[in-house]
Amino acid sequence: MLPWWGWTLLWVVLLVGGAVLVGLRARATWRSLRALTAELGRAGRLVEELERAAAVDREPEAPVTAVVQDPHSLREEHRRERARQADARRTRNAERMPPWARVH
């Protein structure tokens, strides 16, 4: 059995040790909080910069509807686009075909 001063010393050591642990955790939390606020500040500046950049591009030019265009020119444009797509498809298929199966 410990004398009264032994128990007092034990409790003082326990309290000091607990205070040290709490102090270390508080210090780590404080440093994390400072790093978080710095990161939030950087993120806020980045958002402002992105909003400024997006404000420039927010006014797209209005597309011309097909209703007000000449139907003959639209048909020709459609045929040209389809021919371009078919040509691209033929080229891709020819590239994938093995050399022995290609017709020259």
mmCIF file of N, CA and C in Angstrom:
data_model
loop_
_atom_site.group_PDB
_atom_site.id
_atom_site.type_symbol
_atom_site.label_atom_id
_atom_site.label_comp_id
_atom_site.label_asym_id
_atom_site.label_seq_id
_atom_site.Cartn_x
_atom_site.Cartn_y
_atom_site.Cartn_z
ATOM 1 N N MET A 1 0.833 -1.183 0.000
ATOM 2 C CA MET A 1 0.000 0.000 0.000
ATOM 3 C C MET A 1 0.882 1.253 0.000
ATOM 4 N N LEU A 2 0.477 2.218 -0.843
ATOM 5 C CA LEU A 2 1.256 3.448 -0.956
ATOM 6 C C LEU A 2 0.865 4.429 0.141
ATOM 7 N N PRO A 3 1.818 5.230 0.607
ATOM 8 C CA PRO A 3 1.468 6.291 1.561
ATOM 9 C C PRO A 3 0.719 7.409 0.832
ATOM 10 N N TRP A 4 0.206 8.349 1.537
ATOM 11 C CA TRP A 4 -0.612 9.421 0.941
ATOM 12 C C TRP A 4 0.148 10.224 -0.080
ATOM 13 N N TRP A 5 1.432 10.473 0.142
ATOM 14 C CA TRP A 5 2.215 11.261 -0.832
ATOM 15 C C TRP A 5 2.480 10.460 -2.105
ATOM 16 N N GLY A 6 2.488 9.116 -2.036
ATOM 17 C CA GLY A 6 2.638 8.277 -3.225
ATOM 18 C C GLY A 6 1.411 8.370 -4.124
ATOM 19 N N TRP A 7 0.233 8.328 -3.458
ATOM 20 C CA TRP A 7 -1.011 8.481 -4.237
ATOM 21 C C TRP A 7 -1.091 9.873 -4.865
ATOM 22 N N THR A 8 -0.684 10.864 -4.140
ATOM 23 C CA THR A 8 -0.700 12.231 -4.666
ATOM 24 C C THR A 8 0.242 12.342 -5.860
ATOM 25 N N LEU A 9 1.429 11.790 -5.728
ATOM 26 C CA LEU A 9 2.394 11.818 -6.818
ATOM 27 C C LEU A 9 1.864 11.057 -8.043
ATOM 28 N N LEU A 10 1.230 9.906 -7.809
ATOM 29 C CA LEU A 10 0.654 9.132 -8.912
ATOM 30 C C LEU A 10 -0.409 9.939 -9.644
ATOM 31 N N TRP A 11 -1.298 10.592 -8.910
ATOM 32 C CA TRP A 11 -2.357 11.384 -9.558
ATOM 33 C C TRP A 11 -1.785 12.609 -10.276
ATOM 34 N N VAL A 12 -0.765 13.212 -9.718
ATOM 35 C CA VAL A 12 -0.133 14.349 -10.381
ATOM 36 C C VAL A 12 0.494 13.892 -11.703
ATOM 37 N N VAL A 13 1.164 12.763 -11.706
ATOM 38 C CA VAL A 13 1.776 12.239 -12.927
ATOM 39 C C VAL A 13 0.688 11.916 -13.958
ATOM 40 N N LEU A 14 -0.397 11.286 -13.518
ATOM 41 C CA LEU A 14 -1.491 10.978 -14.433
ATOM 42 C C LEU A 14 -2.112 12.245 -15.024
ATOM 43 N N LEU A 15 -2.326 13.255 -14.194
ATOM 44 C CA LEU A 15 -2.914 14.509 -14.679
ATOM 45 C C LEU A 15 -1.969 15.236 -15.624
ATOM 46 N N VAL A 16 -0.698 15.269 -15.316
ATOM 47 C CA VAL A 16 0.278 15.934 -16.188
ATOM 48 C C VAL A 16 0.372 15.178 -17.517
ATOM 49 N N GLY A 17 0.423 13.854 -17.446
ATOM 50 C CA GLY A 17 0.465 13.060 -18.674
ATOM 51 C C GLY A 17 -0.777 13.275 -19.535
ATOM 52 N N GLY A 18 -1.938 13.302 -18.894
ATOM 53 C CA GLY A 18 -3.176 13.576 -19.642
ATOM 54 C C GLY A 18 -3.168 14.974 -20.240
ATOM 55 N N ALA A 19 -2.670 15.948 -19.502
ATOM 56 C CA ALA A 19 -2.602 17.313 -20.023
ATOM 57 C C ALA A 19 -1.646 17.394 -21.210
ATOM 58 N N VAL A 20 -0.534 16.662 -21.139
ATOM 59 C CA VAL A 20 0.406 16.648 -22.257
ATOM 60 C C VAL A 20 -0.247 16.040 -23.492
ATOM 61 N N LEU A 21 -0.947 14.928 -23.317
ATOM 62 C CA LEU A 21 -1.629 14.300 -24.452
ATOM 63 C C LEU A 21 -2.687 15.212 -25.047
ATOM 64 N N VAL A 22 -3.482 15.851 -24.197
ATOM 65 C CA VAL A 22 -4.502 16.783 -24.689
ATOM 66 C C VAL A 22 -3.834 17.957 -25.398
ATOM 67 N N GLY A 23 -2.739 18.445 -24.848
ATOM 68 C CA GLY A 23 -2.019 19.553 -25.476
ATOM 69 C C GLY A 23 -1.466 19.176 -26.839
ATOM 70 N N LEU A 24 -0.923 17.961 -26.958
ATOM 71 C CA LEU A 24 -0.398 17.513 -28.250
ATOM 72 C C LEU A 24 -1.520 17.375 -29.275
ATOM 73 N N ARG A 25 -2.655 16.815 -28.868
ATOM 74 C CA ARG A 25 -3.783 16.675 -29.798
ATOM 75 C C ARG A 25 -4.323 18.049 -30.194
ATOM 76 N N ALA A 26 -4.384 18.980 -29.232
ATOM 77 C CA ALA A 26 -4.860 20.334 -29.538
ATOM 78 C C ALA A 26 -3.909 21.024 -30.516
ATOM 79 N N ARG A 27 -2.619 20.828 -30.320
ATOM 80 C CA ARG A 27 -1.636 21.420 -31.235
ATOM 81 C C ARG A 27 -1.780 20.846 -32.647
ATOM 82 N N ALA A 28 -1.947 19.522 -32.752
ATOM 83 C CA ALA A 28 -2.124 18.888 -34.062
ATOM 84 C C ALA A 28 -3.422 19.375 -34.717
ATOM 85 N N THR A 29 -4.463 19.509 -33.920
ATOM 86 C CA THR A 29 -5.737 20.001 -34.458
ATOM 87 C C THR A 29 -5.596 21.449 -34.935
ATOM 88 N N TRP A 30 -4.894 22.262 -34.163
ATOM 89 C CA TRP A 30 -4.688 23.656 -34.548
ATOM 90 C C TRP A 30 -3.905 23.750 -35.863
ATOM 91 N N ARG A 31 -2.878 22.937 -36.002
ATOM 92 C CA ARG A 31 -2.100 22.946 -37.251
ATOM 93 C C ARG A 31 -2.941 22.474 -38.429
ATOM 94 N N SER A 32 -3.768 21.455 -38.212
ATOM 95 C CA SER A 32 -4.654 20.979 -39.284
ATOM 96 C C SER A 32 -5.643 22.068 -39.672
ATOM 97 N N LEU A 33 -6.160 22.770 -38.679
ATOM 98 C CA LEU A 33 -7.112 23.847 -38.946
ATOM 99 C C LEU A 33 -6.452 24.967 -39.741
ATOM 100 N N ARG A 34 -5.225 25.321 -39.402
ATOM 101 C CA ARG A 34 -4.511 26.352 -40.153
ATOM 102 C C ARG A 34 -4.260 25.921 -41.586
ATOM 103 N N ALA A 35 -3.870 24.649 -41.784
ATOM 104 C CA ALA A 35 -3.654 24.146 -43.143
ATOM 105 C C ALA A 35 -4.968 24.119 -43.921
ATOM 106 N N LEU A 36 -6.054 23.763 -43.246
ATOM 107 C CA LEU A 36 -7.361 23.734 -43.905
ATOM 108 C C LEU A 36 -7.795 25.126 -44.325
ATOM 109 N N THR A 37 -7.606 26.121 -43.481
ATOM 110 C CA THR A 37 -8.009 27.478 -43.856
ATOM 111 C C THR A 37 -7.143 28.002 -45.001
ATOM 112 N N ALA A 38 -5.865 27.636 -45.007
ATOM 113 C CA ALA A 38 -5.014 28.053 -46.125
ATOM 114 C C ALA A 38 -5.490 27.399 -47.415
ATOM 115 N N GLU A 39 -5.841 26.126 -47.359
ATOM 116 C CA GLU A 39 -6.328 25.419 -48.544
ATOM 117 C C GLU A 39 -7.671 25.987 -49.002
ATOM 118 N N LEU A 40 -8.530 26.320 -48.062
ATOM 119 C CA LEU A 40 -9.819 26.929 -48.426
ATOM 120 C C LEU A 40 -9.616 28.292 -49.084
ATOM 121 N N GLY A 41 -8.635 29.039 -48.609
ATOM 122 C CA GLY A 41 -8.326 30.322 -49.239
ATOM 123 C C GLY A 41 -7.855 30.147 -50.669
ATOM 124 N N ARG A 42 -6.984 29.162 -50.880
ATOM 125 C CA ARG A 42 -6.523 28.878 -52.247
ATOM 126 C C ARG A 42 -7.668 28.414 -53.122
ATOM 127 N N ALA A 43 -8.539 27.569 -52.577
ATOM 128 C CA ALA A 43 -9.680 27.080 -53.357
ATOM 129 C C ALA A 43 -10.621 28.231 -53.693
ATOM 130 N N GLY A 44 -10.815 29.153 -52.764
ATOM 131 C CA GLY A 44 -11.669 30.310 -53.032
ATOM 132 C C GLY A 44 -11.110 31.184 -54.139
ATOM 133 N N ARG A 45 -9.794 31.395 -54.109
ATOM 134 C CA ARG A 45 -9.183 32.185 -55.185
ATOM 135 C C ARG A 45 -9.303 31.469 -56.532
ATOM 136 N N LEU A 46 -9.160 30.157 -56.525
ATOM 137 C CA LEU A 46 -9.297 29.389 -57.759
ATOM 138 C C LEU A 46 -10.725 29.460 -58.293
ATOM 139 N N VAL A 47 -11.702 29.385 -57.398
ATOM 140 C CA VAL A 47 -13.106 29.486 -57.822
ATOM 141 C C VAL A 47 -13.381 30.861 -58.416
ATOM 142 N N GLU A 48 -12.851 31.895 -57.799
ATOM 143 C CA GLU A 48 -13.040 33.245 -58.346
ATOM 144 C C GLU A 48 -12.432 33.357 -59.735
ATOM 145 N N GLU A 49 -11.236 32.804 -59.899
ATOM 146 C CA GLU A 49 -10.578 32.852 -61.205
ATOM 147 C C GLU A 49 -11.380 32.068 -62.249
ATOM 148 N N LEU A 50 -11.893 30.902 -61.852
ATOM 149 C CA LEU A 50 -12.700 30.108 -62.777
ATOM 150 C C LEU A 50 -14.009 30.804 -63.129
ATOM 151 N N GLU A 51 -14.615 31.475 -62.157
ATOM 152 C CA GLU A 51 -15.848 32.211 -62.437
ATOM 153 C C GLU A 51 -15.589 33.358 -63.401
ATOM 154 N N ARG A 52 -14.448 34.045 -63.231
ATOM 155 C CA ARG A 52 -14.111 35.116 -64.175
ATOM 156 C C ARG A 52 -13.900 34.555 -65.570
ATOM 157 N N ALA A 53 -13.211 33.413 -65.656
ATOM 158 C CA ALA A 53 -12.969 32.797 -66.961
ATOM 159 C C ALA A 53 -14.273 32.299 -67.571
ATOM 160 N N ALA A 54 -15.160 31.776 -66.738
ATOM 161 C CA ALA A 54 -16.430 31.261 -67.250
ATOM 162 C C ALA A 54 -17.358 32.406 -67.653
ATOM 163 N N ALA A 55 -17.214 33.561 -67.010
ATOM 164 C CA ALA A 55 -18.070 34.699 -67.355
ATOM 165 C C ALA A 55 -17.800 35.165 -68.779
ATOM 166 N N VAL A 56 -16.586 34.998 -69.232
ATOM 167 C CA VAL A 56 -16.230 35.392 -70.598
ATOM 168 C C VAL A 56 -16.933 34.478 -71.597
ATOM 169 N N ASP A 57 -17.020 33.181 -71.273
ATOM 170 C CA ASP A 57 -17.575 32.208 -72.202
ATOM 171 C C ASP A 57 -19.071 31.961 -72.005
ATOM 172 N N ARG A 58 -19.734 32.697 -71.152
ATOM 173 C CA ARG A 58 -21.139 32.417 -70.865
ATOM 174 C C ARG A 58 -22.084 32.883 -71.966
ATOM 175 N N GLU A 59 -21.627 33.696 -72.857
ATOM 176 C CA GLU A 59 -22.493 34.235 -73.897
ATOM 177 C C GLU A 59 -22.185 33.558 -75.230
ATOM 178 N N PRO A 60 -22.689 32.326 -75.415
ATOM 179 C CA PRO A 60 -22.428 31.674 -76.700
ATOM 180 C C PRO A 60 -23.279 32.315 -77.791
ATOM 181 N N GLU A 61 -22.764 32.248 -78.996
ATOM 182 C CA GLU A 61 -23.540 32.820 -80.086
ATOM 183 C C GLU A 61 -24.734 31.912 -80.362
ATOM 184 N N ALA A 62 -25.848 32.539 -80.674
ATOM 185 C CA ALA A 62 -27.081 31.784 -80.882
ATOM 186 C C ALA A 62 -26.975 30.969 -82.164
ATOM 187 N N PRO A 63 -27.320 29.682 -82.107
ATOM 188 C CA PRO A 63 -27.258 28.880 -83.322
ATOM 189 C C PRO A 63 -28.380 29.283 -84.277
ATOM 190 N N VAL A 64 -28.082 29.172 -85.542
ATOM 191 C CA VAL A 64 -29.079 29.492 -86.557
ATOM 192 C C VAL A 64 -29.954 28.252 -86.720
ATOM 193 N N THR A 65 -31.234 28.421 -86.580
ATOM 194 C CA THR A 65 -32.126 27.273 -86.674
ATOM 195 C C THR A 65 -32.317 26.867 -88.125
ATOM 196 N N ALA A 66 -32.653 25.608 -88.322
ATOM 197 C CA ALA A 66 -32.830 25.087 -89.674
ATOM 198 C C ALA A 66 -34.097 25.636 -90.321
ATOM 199 N N VAL A 67 -35.007 26.154 -89.535
ATOM 200 C CA VAL A 67 -36.276 26.645 -90.075
ATOM 201 C C VAL A 67 -36.064 27.854 -90.979
ATOM 202 N N VAL A 68 -35.062 28.675 -90.639
ATOM 203 C CA VAL A 68 -34.863 29.902 -91.396
ATOM 204 C C VAL A 68 -33.803 29.760 -92.487
ATOM 205 N N GLN A 69 -33.236 28.560 -92.658
ATOM 206 C CA GLN A 69 -32.206 28.370 -93.672
ATOM 207 C C GLN A 69 -32.812 27.756 -94.938
ATOM 208 N N ASP A 70 -32.065 27.868 -96.000
ATOM 209 C CA ASP A 70 -32.488 27.323 -97.281
ATOM 210 C C ASP A 70 -32.460 25.795 -97.222
ATOM 211 N N PRO A 71 -33.571 25.108 -97.561
ATOM 212 C CA PRO A 71 -33.607 23.647 -97.464
ATOM 213 C C PRO A 71 -32.622 22.962 -98.412
ATOM 214 N N HIS A 72 -32.365 23.547 -99.585
ATOM 215 C CA HIS A 72 -31.431 22.941 -100.532
ATOM 216 C C HIS A 72 -30.001 22.954 -99.994
ATOM 217 N N SER A 73 -29.617 24.080 -99.390
ATOM 218 C CA SER A 73 -28.259 24.149 -98.835
ATOM 219 C C SER A 73 -28.133 23.206 -97.625
ATOM 220 N N LEU A 74 -29.190 23.082 -96.843
ATOM 221 C CA LEU A 74 -29.160 22.150 -95.716
ATOM 222 C C LEU A 74 -29.035 20.710 -96.198
ATOM 223 N N ARG A 75 -29.738 20.370 -97.249
ATOM 224 C CA ARG A 75 -29.670 19.014 -97.791
ATOM 225 C C ARG A 75 -28.258 18.716 -98.295
ATOM 226 N N GLU A 76 -27.671 19.692 -99.009
ATOM 227 C CA GLU A 76 -26.304 19.500 -99.505
ATOM 228 C C GLU A 76 -25.306 19.363 -98.354
ATOM 229 N N GLU A 77 -25.478 20.189 -97.327
ATOM 230 C CA GLU A 77 -24.594 20.106 -96.173
ATOM 231 C C GLU A 77 -24.732 18.738 -95.502
ATOM 232 N N HIS A 78 -25.970 18.253 -95.397
ATOM 233 C CA HIS A 78 -26.208 16.944 -94.804
ATOM 234 C C HIS A 78 -25.556 15.842 -95.636
ATOM 235 N N ARG A 79 -25.675 15.905 -96.936
ATOM 236 C CA ARG A 79 -25.067 14.897 -97.811
ATOM 237 C C ARG A 79 -23.542 14.930 -97.709
ATOM 238 N N ARG A 80 -22.962 16.145 -97.664
ATOM 239 C CA ARG A 80 -21.510 16.257 -97.518
ATOM 240 C C ARG A 80 -21.042 15.657 -96.189
ATOM 241 N N GLU A 81 -21.775 15.944 -95.130
ATOM 242 C CA GLU A 81 -21.409 15.421 -93.818
ATOM 243 C C GLU A 81 -21.515 13.893 -93.801
ATOM 244 N N ARG A 82 -22.580 13.343 -94.359
ATOM 245 C CA ARG A 82 -22.740 11.889 -94.419
ATOM 246 C C ARG A 82 -21.628 11.246 -95.258
ATOM 247 N N ALA A 83 -21.257 11.888 -96.363
ATOM 248 C CA ALA A 83 -20.178 11.360 -97.203
ATOM 249 C C ALA A 83 -18.847 11.403 -96.452
ATOM 250 N N ARG A 84 -18.615 12.482 -95.703
ATOM 251 C CA ARG A 84 -17.394 12.583 -94.909
ATOM 252 C C ARG A 84 -17.352 11.479 -93.852
ATOM 253 N N GLN A 85 -18.470 11.250 -93.177
ATOM 254 C CA GLN A 85 -18.521 10.202 -92.155
ATOM 255 C C GLN A 85 -18.304 8.818 -92.772
ATOM 256 N N ALA A 86 -18.916 8.577 -93.946
ATOM 257 C CA ALA A 86 -18.745 7.279 -94.606
ATOM 258 C C ALA A 86 -17.289 7.084 -95.015
ATOM 259 N N ASP A 87 -16.654 8.139 -95.506
ATOM 260 C CA ASP A 87 -15.249 8.048 -95.896
ATOM 261 C C ASP A 87 -14.364 7.766 -94.675
ATOM 262 N N ALA A 88 -14.652 8.436 -93.592
ATOM 263 C CA ALA A 88 -13.881 8.195 -92.368
ATOM 264 C C ALA A 88 -14.095 6.764 -91.884
ATOM 265 N N ARG A 89 -15.315 6.269 -91.962
ATOM 266 C CA ARG A 89 -15.609 4.905 -91.556
ATOM 267 C C ARG A 89 -14.866 3.902 -92.444
ATOM 268 N N ARG A 90 -14.862 4.149 -93.762
ATOM 269 C CA ARG A 90 -14.145 3.275 -94.678
ATOM 270 C C ARG A 90 -12.654 3.264 -94.357
ATOM 271 N N THR A 91 -12.107 4.432 -94.070
ATOM 272 C CA THR A 91 -10.680 4.528 -93.740
ATOM 273 C C THR A 91 -10.368 3.749 -92.458
ATOM 274 N N ARG A 92 -11.205 3.914 -91.438
ATOM 275 C CA ARG A 92 -10.985 3.182 -90.186
ATOM 276 C C ARG A 92 -11.086 1.676 -90.406
ATOM 277 N N ASN A 93 -12.069 1.249 -91.173
ATOM 278 C CA ASN A 93 -12.221 -0.183 -91.426
ATOM 279 C C ASN A 93 -11.045 -0.730 -92.220
ATOM 280 N N ALA A 94 -10.538 0.041 -93.183
ATOM 281 C CA ALA A 94 -9.395 -0.406 -93.973
ATOM 282 C C ALA A 94 -8.148 -0.516 -93.105
ATOM 283 N N GLU A 95 -7.989 0.377 -92.140
ATOM 284 C CA GLU A 95 -6.824 0.329 -91.255
ATOM 285 C C GLU A 95 -6.875 -0.886 -90.335
ATOM 286 N N ARG A 96 -8.071 -1.302 -89.957
ATOM 287 C CA ARG A 96 -8.199 -2.457 -89.070
ATOM 288 C C ARG A 96 -8.093 -3.786 -89.809
ATOM 289 N N MET A 97 -8.294 -3.751 -91.099
ATOM 290 C CA MET A 97 -8.279 -4.978 -91.883
ATOM 291 C C MET A 97 -6.846 -5.508 -91.997
ATOM 292 N N PRO A 98 -6.661 -6.824 -91.876
ATOM 293 C CA PRO A 98 -5.306 -7.372 -91.995
ATOM 294 C C PRO A 98 -4.776 -7.179 -93.418
ATOM 295 N N PRO A 99 -3.469 -7.110 -93.571
ATOM 296 C CA PRO A 99 -2.894 -6.827 -94.896
ATOM 297 C C PRO A 99 -3.279 -7.857 -95.952
ATOM 298 N N TRP A 100 -3.429 -9.102 -95.588
ATOM 299 C CA TRP A 100 -3.734 -10.118 -96.590
ATOM 300 C C TRP A 100 -5.150 -9.996 -97.124
ATOM 301 N N ALA A 101 -6.044 -9.279 -96.417
ATOM 302 C CA ALA A 101 -7.442 -9.177 -96.838
ATOM 303 C C ALA A 101 -7.740 -7.875 -97.558
ATOM 304 N N ARG A 102 -6.767 -6.991 -97.670
ATOM 305 C CA ARG A 102 -7.014 -5.699 -98.295
ATOM 306 C C ARG A 102 -7.086 -5.839 -99.816
ATOM 307 N N VAL A 103 -8.022 -5.125 -100.393
ATOM 308 C CA VAL A 103 -8.151 -5.083 -101.852
ATOM 309 C C VAL A 103 -7.592 -3.750 -102.307
ATOM 310 N N HIS A 104 -6.634 -3.803 -103.219
ATOM 311 C CA HIS A 104 -5.988 -2.559 -103.673
ATOM 312 C C HIS A 104 -6.616 -2.059 -104.902
#
